[in-house]
Amino acid sequence: MAPTTSISYSTTTSETSQLTRPDSMARTKNRTRTNGVSEGKSKMSASKQSPEQLYASALDLVEQSQPEAALKVAKQLWSQVQNRGISEKLPAVNLLGEISIELGAVESARDYFEQAVQLDPEGKVPEALGGGAEKFLWLAQLNDEGGKQSVDWFEKGAKALQYEIAALEAGQVSGLSEEELLVMRVEKKRKLANALCGIVEVYMTDLSWEDDAEARCENLITEAMAVEDEASPEVLQTLASVRLSQQRHEDAQSALKRSLDIWIDLEPEDPAVPDFATKVSLTRLLMEARMEKEAMEVLHRLVQEDDQSVEAWYLGGWCQHLIAEGNKAIADSNQESAMDTGAGDTSSANQSQFERAMKGSRKWLKTALKLYDQLEYEDERLFEHAKELVQGLDMVLGPANEQAEGGDEDESEWEGIEDGDDTEDGDQEMADS
């Protein structure tokens, strides 16, 4: 879930949020409504609504996937409060920023959040009045320069969160029950850990050339791991990414296993399950760490969650291609050993596993390419790689013949993994749909 402005004009609310990249921003859910306004409806015309009612109406429209209508209401809200105090302007300008993100208007969103920074430069205005860290965390992701500028915004957000956490631990926040304070503390710490991980990612990409990049990453991930009482899946993924960059593959695998163990057996709607974009990133890390079986388990969940995801189908095809290559290498090695020792021929079973994994790979990749065209997806590198893999598979398997090979039923499964029967049946249904 993307960072959210969890405020109203008359009540204090809090909502778990998680940093995501701007290209994978989730729609805000379960916002608090005020003054009895719900489902975006009001008997009064917008011009007669109070700021509280306009704010609630705009949030409801966002929940109903009507960002254009929400923007109109939010602009009406801004026209009412733009000459008032900070506590009334901040919620409105943050809301405008978030709705702009929903509409893909990145420049407008950036402008609104920069206005919010001018109103609350250090993030010390109480969150109930529209202050806090969110605007800094958004700007860290939305700025067009990246690098040092992103780090600066993340650090401002982290500092604001540290201030808020200190206030909670010092008992300076009133009006909430002990349980509510505990939930808020957990949420703030998770945001802080994610902000620190955001800085790590910048040093692993834009600033990787700096002499102290590795040392900074190590210090930051150590700090992020210590922030929460129990490290979250997202933080453990970042730890794994750092370890992979250091060629410490066993440590990376250990971190990824810990991350998976937190949520893999939970129901999809459980709040402890990471969001879609985080799970996509996880599959890439699992593949890099040569944990293809675990990657396919996650990819199976992803295409169940969204069977229109080009990236999920592409990654599933690529992952099965890696599995097939691994099976072939094992088969070749076993065959050589059998020839040396005079043992029986095992090539037939190994070849069958290899072919099934290759057919599964081709099916998933073709699904990805089909969706790529249908959805006018924009990722040329993904398209070229998927097309290259399919061409190679056609050379090995021959052109796909649905009647001869059993059609979707044959190539929809992911193979080459033991104990995968139940999952294969699920994948077959998804590919047939």
GROMACS .gro file of N, CA and C in nm, residues 83-189:
model
  321
   83ASN      N    1  -0.674   2.976   0.222
   83ASN     CA    2  -0.638   3.098   0.295
   83ASN      C    3  -0.655   3.083   0.445
   84ARG      N    4  -0.670   2.958   0.489
   84ARG     CA    5  -0.686   2.934   0.632
   84ARG      C    6  -0.555   2.888   0.694
   85GLY      N    7  -0.563   2.831   0.814
   85GLY     CA    8  -0.444   2.791   0.886
   85GLY      C    9  -0.381   2.663   0.833
   86ILE      N   10  -0.260   2.637   0.881
   86ILE     CA   11  -0.184   2.519   0.837
   86ILE      C   12  -0.261   2.390   0.862
   87SER      N   13  -0.328   2.382   0.976
   87SER     CA   14  -0.397   2.258   1.012
   87SER      C   15  -0.511   2.226   0.917
   88GLU      N   16  -0.561   2.324   0.844
   88GLU     CA   17  -0.667   2.299   0.747
   88GLU      C   18  -0.610   2.283   0.606
   89LYS      N   19  -0.498   2.350   0.579
   89LYS     CA   20  -0.439   2.339   0.446
   89LYS      C   21  -0.364   2.208   0.424
   90LEU      N   22  -0.295   2.160   0.527
   90LEU     CA   23  -0.213   2.040   0.510
   90LEU      C   24  -0.292   1.916   0.466
   91PRO      N   25  -0.404   1.883   0.533
   91PRO     CA   26  -0.478   1.764   0.487
   91PRO      C   27  -0.524   1.777   0.343
   92ALA      N   28  -0.565   1.898   0.304
   92ALA     CA   29  -0.616   1.918   0.169
   92ALA      C   30  -0.507   1.902   0.064
   93VAL      N   31  -0.390   1.960   0.089
   93VAL     CA   32  -0.284   1.955  -0.011
   93VAL      C   33  -0.225   1.814  -0.020
   94ASN      N   34  -0.217   1.743   0.092
   94ASN     CA   35  -0.172   1.604   0.087
   94ASN      C   36  -0.271   1.517   0.009
   95LEU      N   37  -0.399   1.542   0.030
   95LEU     CA   38  -0.502   1.467  -0.042
   95LEU      C   39  -0.491   1.491  -0.193
   96LEU      N   40  -0.469   1.615  -0.232
   96LEU     CA   41  -0.451   1.647  -0.373
   96LEU      C   42  -0.331   1.573  -0.431
   97GLY      N   43  -0.225   1.563  -0.352
   97GLY     CA   44  -0.106   1.491  -0.398
   97GLY      C   45  -0.135   1.344  -0.421
   98GLU      N   46  -0.206   1.283  -0.327
   98GLU     CA   47  -0.234   1.140  -0.340
   98GLU      C   48  -0.329   1.109  -0.455
   99ILE      N   49  -0.429   1.194  -0.473
   99ILE     CA   50  -0.521   1.173  -0.585
   99ILE      C   51  -0.447   1.191  -0.717
  100SER      N   52  -0.356   1.285  -0.723
  100SER     CA   53  -0.276   1.305  -0.844
  100SER      C   54  -0.196   1.180  -0.877
  101ILE      N   55  -0.147   1.113  -0.774
  101ILE     CA   56  -0.075   0.987  -0.796
  101ILE      C   57  -0.168   0.883  -0.856
  102GLU      N   58  -0.290   0.875  -0.803
  102GLU     CA   59  -0.388   0.781  -0.857
  102GLU      C   60  -0.411   0.806  -1.006
  103LEU      N   61  -0.404   0.931  -1.046
  103LEU     CA   62  -0.429   0.969  -1.185
  103LEU      C   63  -0.302   0.962  -1.270
  104GLY      N   64  -0.190   0.928  -1.209
  104GLY     CA   65  -0.064   0.921  -1.283
  104GLY      C   66  -0.003   1.056  -1.313
  105ALA      N   67  -0.053   1.160  -1.246
  105ALA     CA   68  -0.001   1.296  -1.267
  105ALA      C   69   0.114   1.321  -1.171
  106VAL      N   70   0.230   1.268  -1.204
  106VAL     CA   71   0.344   1.270  -1.112
  106VAL      C   72   0.390   1.412  -1.082
  107GLU      N   73   0.398   1.496  -1.183
  107GLU     CA   74   0.445   1.633  -1.161
  107GLU      C   75   0.351   1.709  -1.068
  108SER      N   76   0.222   1.694  -1.090
  108SER     CA   77   0.125   1.761  -1.002
  108SER      C   78   0.138   1.709  -0.860
  109ALA      N   79   0.151   1.578  -0.846
  109ALA     CA   80   0.166   1.520  -0.712
  109ALA      C   81   0.289   1.576  -0.643
  110ARG      N   82   0.398   1.584  -0.717
  110ARG     CA   83   0.521   1.637  -0.659
  110ARG      C   84   0.502   1.782  -0.615
  111ASP      N   85   0.434   1.860  -0.696
  111ASP     CA   86   0.410   2.000  -0.660
  111ASP      C   87   0.327   2.011  -0.532
  112TYR      N   88   0.224   1.928  -0.521
  112TYR     CA   89   0.140   1.933  -0.400
  112TYR      C   90   0.219   1.893  -0.276
  113PHE      N   91   0.298   1.787  -0.286
  113PHE     CA   92   0.374   1.744  -0.168
  113PHE      C   93   0.482   1.846  -0.132
  114GLU      N   94   0.537   1.914  -0.231
  114GLU     CA   95   0.633   2.020  -0.201
  114GLU      C   96   0.565   2.136  -0.129
  115GLN      N   97   0.439   2.164  -0.164
  115GLN     CA   98   0.364   2.265  -0.089
  115GLN      C   99   0.345   2.221   0.056
  116ALA      N  100   0.319   2.091   0.073
  116ALA     CA  101   0.303   2.038   0.209
  116ALA      C  102   0.431   2.053   0.289
  117VAL      N  103   0.545   2.035   0.223
  117VAL     CA  104   0.674   2.052   0.291
  117VAL      C  105   0.693   2.197   0.334
  118GLN      N  106   0.650   2.291   0.251
  118GLN     CA  107   0.661   2.433   0.288
  118GLN      C  108   0.578   2.463   0.412
  119LEU      N  109   0.466   2.395   0.427
  119LEU     CA  110   0.379   2.416   0.543
  119LEU      C  111   0.432   2.346   0.667
  120ASP      N  112   0.506   2.237   0.648
  120ASP     CA  113   0.555   2.156   0.760
  120ASP      C  114   0.696   2.107   0.727
  121PRO      N  115   0.796   2.195   0.731
  121PRO     CA  116   0.930   2.164   0.681
  121PRO      C  117   1.000   2.049   0.752
  122GLU      N  118   0.973   2.028   0.879
  122GLU     CA  119   1.042   1.923   0.955
  122GLU      C  120   0.953   1.803   0.987
  123GLY      N  121   0.827   1.810   0.945
  123GLY     CA  122   0.736   1.700   0.974
  123GLY      C  123   0.693   1.693   1.119
  124LYS      N  124   0.699   1.807   1.190
  124LYS     CA  125   0.666   1.806   1.332
  124LYS      C  126   0.523   1.850   1.362
  125VAL      N  127   0.450   1.891   1.258
  125VAL     CA  128   0.307   1.915   1.278
  125VAL      C  129   0.242   1.780   1.305
  126PRO      N  130   0.156   1.770   1.407
  126PRO     CA  131   0.094   1.640   1.438
  126PRO      C  132   0.026   1.578   1.317
  127GLU      N  133   0.034   1.447   1.310
  127GLU     CA  134  -0.028   1.375   1.199
  127GLU      C  135  -0.177   1.403   1.192
  128ALA      N  136  -0.241   1.422   1.307
  128ALA     CA  137  -0.385   1.450   1.309
  128ALA      C  138  -0.418   1.581   1.239
  129LEU      N  139  -0.319   1.667   1.222
  129LEU     CA  140  -0.340   1.796   1.155
  129LEU      C  141  -0.277   1.797   1.017
  130GLY      N  142  -0.244   1.681   0.965
  130GLY     CA  143  -0.192   1.672   0.829
  130GLY      C  144  -0.041   1.671   0.819
  131GLY      N  145   0.028   1.671   0.932
  131GLY     CA  146   0.174   1.671   0.928
  131GLY      C  147   0.230   1.531   0.924
  132GLY      N  148   0.357   1.520   0.962
  132GLY     CA  149   0.420   1.388   0.965
  132GLY      C  150   0.512   1.363   0.849
  133ALA      N  151   0.546   1.236   0.830
  133ALA     CA  152   0.654   1.196   0.739
  133ALA      C  153   0.610   1.167   0.596
  134GLU      N  154   0.480   1.146   0.572
  134GLU     CA  155   0.438   1.092   0.443
  134GLU      C  156   0.483   1.173   0.323
  135LYS      N  157   0.475   1.304   0.332
  135LYS     CA  158   0.511   1.388   0.217
  135LYS      C  159   0.657   1.369   0.179
  136PHE      N  160   0.745   1.352   0.279
  136PHE     CA  161   0.886   1.330   0.251
  136PHE      C  162   0.908   1.195   0.182
  137LEU      N  163   0.836   1.094   0.230
  137LEU     CA  164   0.851   0.960   0.173
  137LEU      C  165   0.801   0.954   0.029
  138TRP      N  166   0.693   1.028   0.002
  138TRP     CA  167   0.647   1.036  -0.136
  138TRP      C  168   0.749   1.107  -0.224
  139LEU      N  169   0.801   1.219  -0.178
  139LEU     CA  170   0.895   1.295  -0.259
  139LEU      C  171   1.024   1.217  -0.284
  140ALA      N  172   1.061   1.130  -0.191
  140ALA     CA  173   1.179   1.045  -0.212
  140ALA      C  174   1.160   0.957  -0.335
  141GLN      N  175   1.036   0.919  -0.362
  141GLN     CA  176   1.008   0.831  -0.475
  141GLN      C  177   0.970   0.907  -0.601
  142LEU      N  178   0.917   1.027  -0.584
  142LEU     CA  179   0.866   1.103  -0.698
  142LEU      C  180   0.967   1.198  -0.760
  143ASN      N  181   1.075   1.231  -0.691
  143ASN     CA  182   1.168   1.329  -0.747
  143ASN      C  183   1.234   1.272  -0.871
  144ASP      N  184   1.259   1.358  -0.969
  144ASP     CA  185   1.308   1.311  -1.099
  144ASP      C  186   1.460   1.304  -1.108
  145GLU      N  187   1.530   1.341  -1.002
  145GLU     CA  188   1.675   1.335  -1.004
  145GLU      C  189   1.728   1.209  -0.939
  146GLY      N  190   1.657   1.155  -0.841
  146GLY     CA  191   1.703   1.035  -0.773
  146GLY      C  192   1.830   1.061  -0.694
  147GLY      N  193   1.906   0.955  -0.669
  147GLY     CA  194   2.035   0.969  -0.604
  147GLY      C  195   2.030   1.042  -0.472
  148LYS      N  196   2.116   1.142  -0.460
  148LYS     CA  197   2.130   1.217  -0.335
  148LYS      C  198   1.998   1.282  -0.293
  149GLN      N  199   1.924   1.332  -0.391
  149GLN     CA  200   1.798   1.399  -0.357
  149GLN      C  201   1.699   1.301  -0.295
  150SER      N  202   1.693   1.179  -0.350
  150SER     CA  203   1.605   1.078  -0.290
  150SER      C  204   1.649   1.045  -0.149
  151VAL      N  205   1.780   1.031  -0.130
  151VAL     CA  206   1.832   1.002   0.004
  151VAL      C  207   1.793   1.113   0.101
  152ASP      N  208   1.806   1.238   0.058
  152ASP     CA  209   1.771   1.350   0.145
  152ASP      C  210   1.625   1.343   0.190
  153TRP      N  211   1.535   1.313   0.095
  153TRP     CA  212   1.393   1.305   0.130
  153TRP      C  213   1.366   1.187   0.223
  154PHE      N  214   1.427   1.073   0.193
  154PHE     CA  215   1.409   0.957   0.282
  154PHE      C  216   1.459   0.990   0.423
  155GLU      N  217   1.572   1.058   0.431
  155GLU     CA  218   1.627   1.091   0.563
  155GLU      C  219   1.536   1.187   0.638
  156LYS      N  220   1.476   1.283   0.568
  156LYS     CA  221   1.380   1.373   0.633
  156LYS      C  222   1.260   1.294   0.685
  157GLY      N  223   1.212   1.200   0.603
  157GLY     CA  224   1.101   1.117   0.647
  157GLY      C  225   1.138   1.031   0.767
  158ALA      N  226   1.259   0.975   0.764
  158ALA     CA  227   1.304   0.892   0.876
  158ALA      C  228   1.315   0.974   1.004
  159LYS      N  229   1.366   1.096   0.991
  159LYS     CA  230   1.380   1.183   1.109
  159LYS      C  231   1.244   1.218   1.167
  160ALA      N  232   1.147   1.246   1.079
  160ALA     CA  233   1.011   1.277   1.127
  160ALA      C  234   0.950   1.156   1.197
  161LEU      N  235   0.973   1.038   1.144
  161LEU     CA  236   0.920   0.916   1.207
  161LEU      C  237   0.986   0.890   1.341
  162GLN      N  238   1.115   0.913   1.350
  162GLN     CA  239   1.185   0.896   1.477
  162GLN      C  240   1.129   0.991   1.582
  163TYR      N  241   1.097   1.113   1.541
  163TYR     CA  242   1.036   1.211   1.631
  163TYR      C  243   0.900   1.162   1.680
  164GLU      N  244   0.820   1.107   1.588
  164GLU     CA  245   0.687   1.058   1.625
  164GLU      C  246   0.697   0.937   1.717
  165ILE      N  247   0.790   0.847   1.688
  165ILE     CA  248   0.807   0.728   1.772
  165ILE      C  249   0.851   0.767   1.913
  166ALA      N  250   0.943   0.864   1.921
  166ALA     CA  251   0.990   0.910   2.052
  166ALA      C  252   0.876   0.970   2.133
  167ALA      N  253   0.787   1.044   2.065
  167ALA     CA  254   0.673   1.103   2.134
  167ALA      C  255   0.579   0.994   2.187
  168LEU      N  256   0.559   0.890   2.108
  168LEU     CA  257   0.474   0.779   2.151
  168LEU      C  258   0.535   0.708   2.272
  169GLU      N  259   0.664   0.683   2.266
  169GLU     CA  260   0.729   0.609   2.374
  169GLU      C  261   0.743   0.692   2.500
  170ALA      N  262   0.739   0.825   2.485
  170ALA     CA  263   0.748   0.913   2.602
  170ALA      C  264   0.611   0.944   2.661
  171GLY      N  265   0.506   0.886   2.603
  171GLY     CA  266   0.372   0.909   2.654
  171GLY      C  267   0.317   1.046   2.624
  172GLN      N  268   0.366   1.109   2.517
  172GLN     CA  269   0.325   1.245   2.484
  172GLN      C  270   0.203   1.251   2.392
  173VAL      N  271   0.153   1.134   2.351
  173VAL     CA  272   0.035   1.129   2.265
  173VAL      C  273  -0.085   1.091   2.350
  174SER      N  274  -0.186   1.175   2.351
  174SER     CA  275  -0.303   1.151   2.436
  174SER      C  276  -0.426   1.124   2.351
  175GLY      N  277  -0.532   1.079   2.418
  175GLY     CA  278  -0.659   1.058   2.351
  175GLY      C  279  -0.674   0.923   2.285
  176LEU      N  280  -0.577   0.833   2.303
  176LEU     CA  281  -0.583   0.700   2.242
  176LEU      C  282  -0.570   0.594   2.350
  177SER      N  283  -0.631   0.479   2.327
  177SER     CA  284  -0.619   0.369   2.421
  177SER      C  285  -0.480   0.308   2.411
  178GLU      N  286  -0.446   0.223   2.507
  178GLU     CA  287  -0.316   0.157   2.505
  178GLU      C  288  -0.300   0.072   2.379
  179GLU      N  289  -0.408   0.006   2.342
  179GLU     CA  290  -0.402  -0.079   2.222
  179GLU      C  291  -0.379   0.006   2.097
  180GLU      N  292  -0.448   0.119   2.088
  180GLU     CA  293  -0.431   0.208   1.973
  180GLU      C  294  -0.289   0.264   1.968
  181LEU      N  295  -0.236   0.299   2.083
  181LEU     CA  296  -0.098   0.349   2.088
  181LEU      C  297   0.001   0.242   2.044
  182LEU      N  298  -0.024   0.119   2.085
  182LEU     CA  299   0.064   0.009   2.046
  182LEU      C  300   0.061  -0.013   1.895
  183VAL      N  301  -0.059  -0.012   1.838
  183VAL     CA  302  -0.073  -0.029   1.693
  183VAL      C  303  -0.002   0.084   1.619
  184MET      N  304  -0.020   0.207   1.668
  184MET     CA  305   0.044   0.321   1.604
  184MET      C  306   0.197   0.309   1.611
  185ARG      N  307   0.247   0.265   1.724
  185ARG     CA  308   0.392   0.249   1.740
  185ARG      C  309   0.446   0.145   1.642
  186VAL      N  310   0.376   0.034   1.628
  186VAL     CA  311   0.418  -0.070   1.534
  186VAL      C  312   0.418  -0.016   1.391
  187GLU      N  313   0.314   0.060   1.356
  187GLU     CA  314   0.304   0.117   1.221
  187GLU      C  315   0.417   0.215   1.193
  188LYS      N  316   0.445   0.301   1.290
  188LYS     CA  317   0.552   0.400   1.271
  188LYS      C  318   0.687   0.331   1.255
  189LYS      N  319   0.710   0.228   1.333
  189LYS     CA  320   0.838   0.158   1.325
  189LYS      C  321   0.853   0.086   1.191
   0.00000   0.00000   0.00000
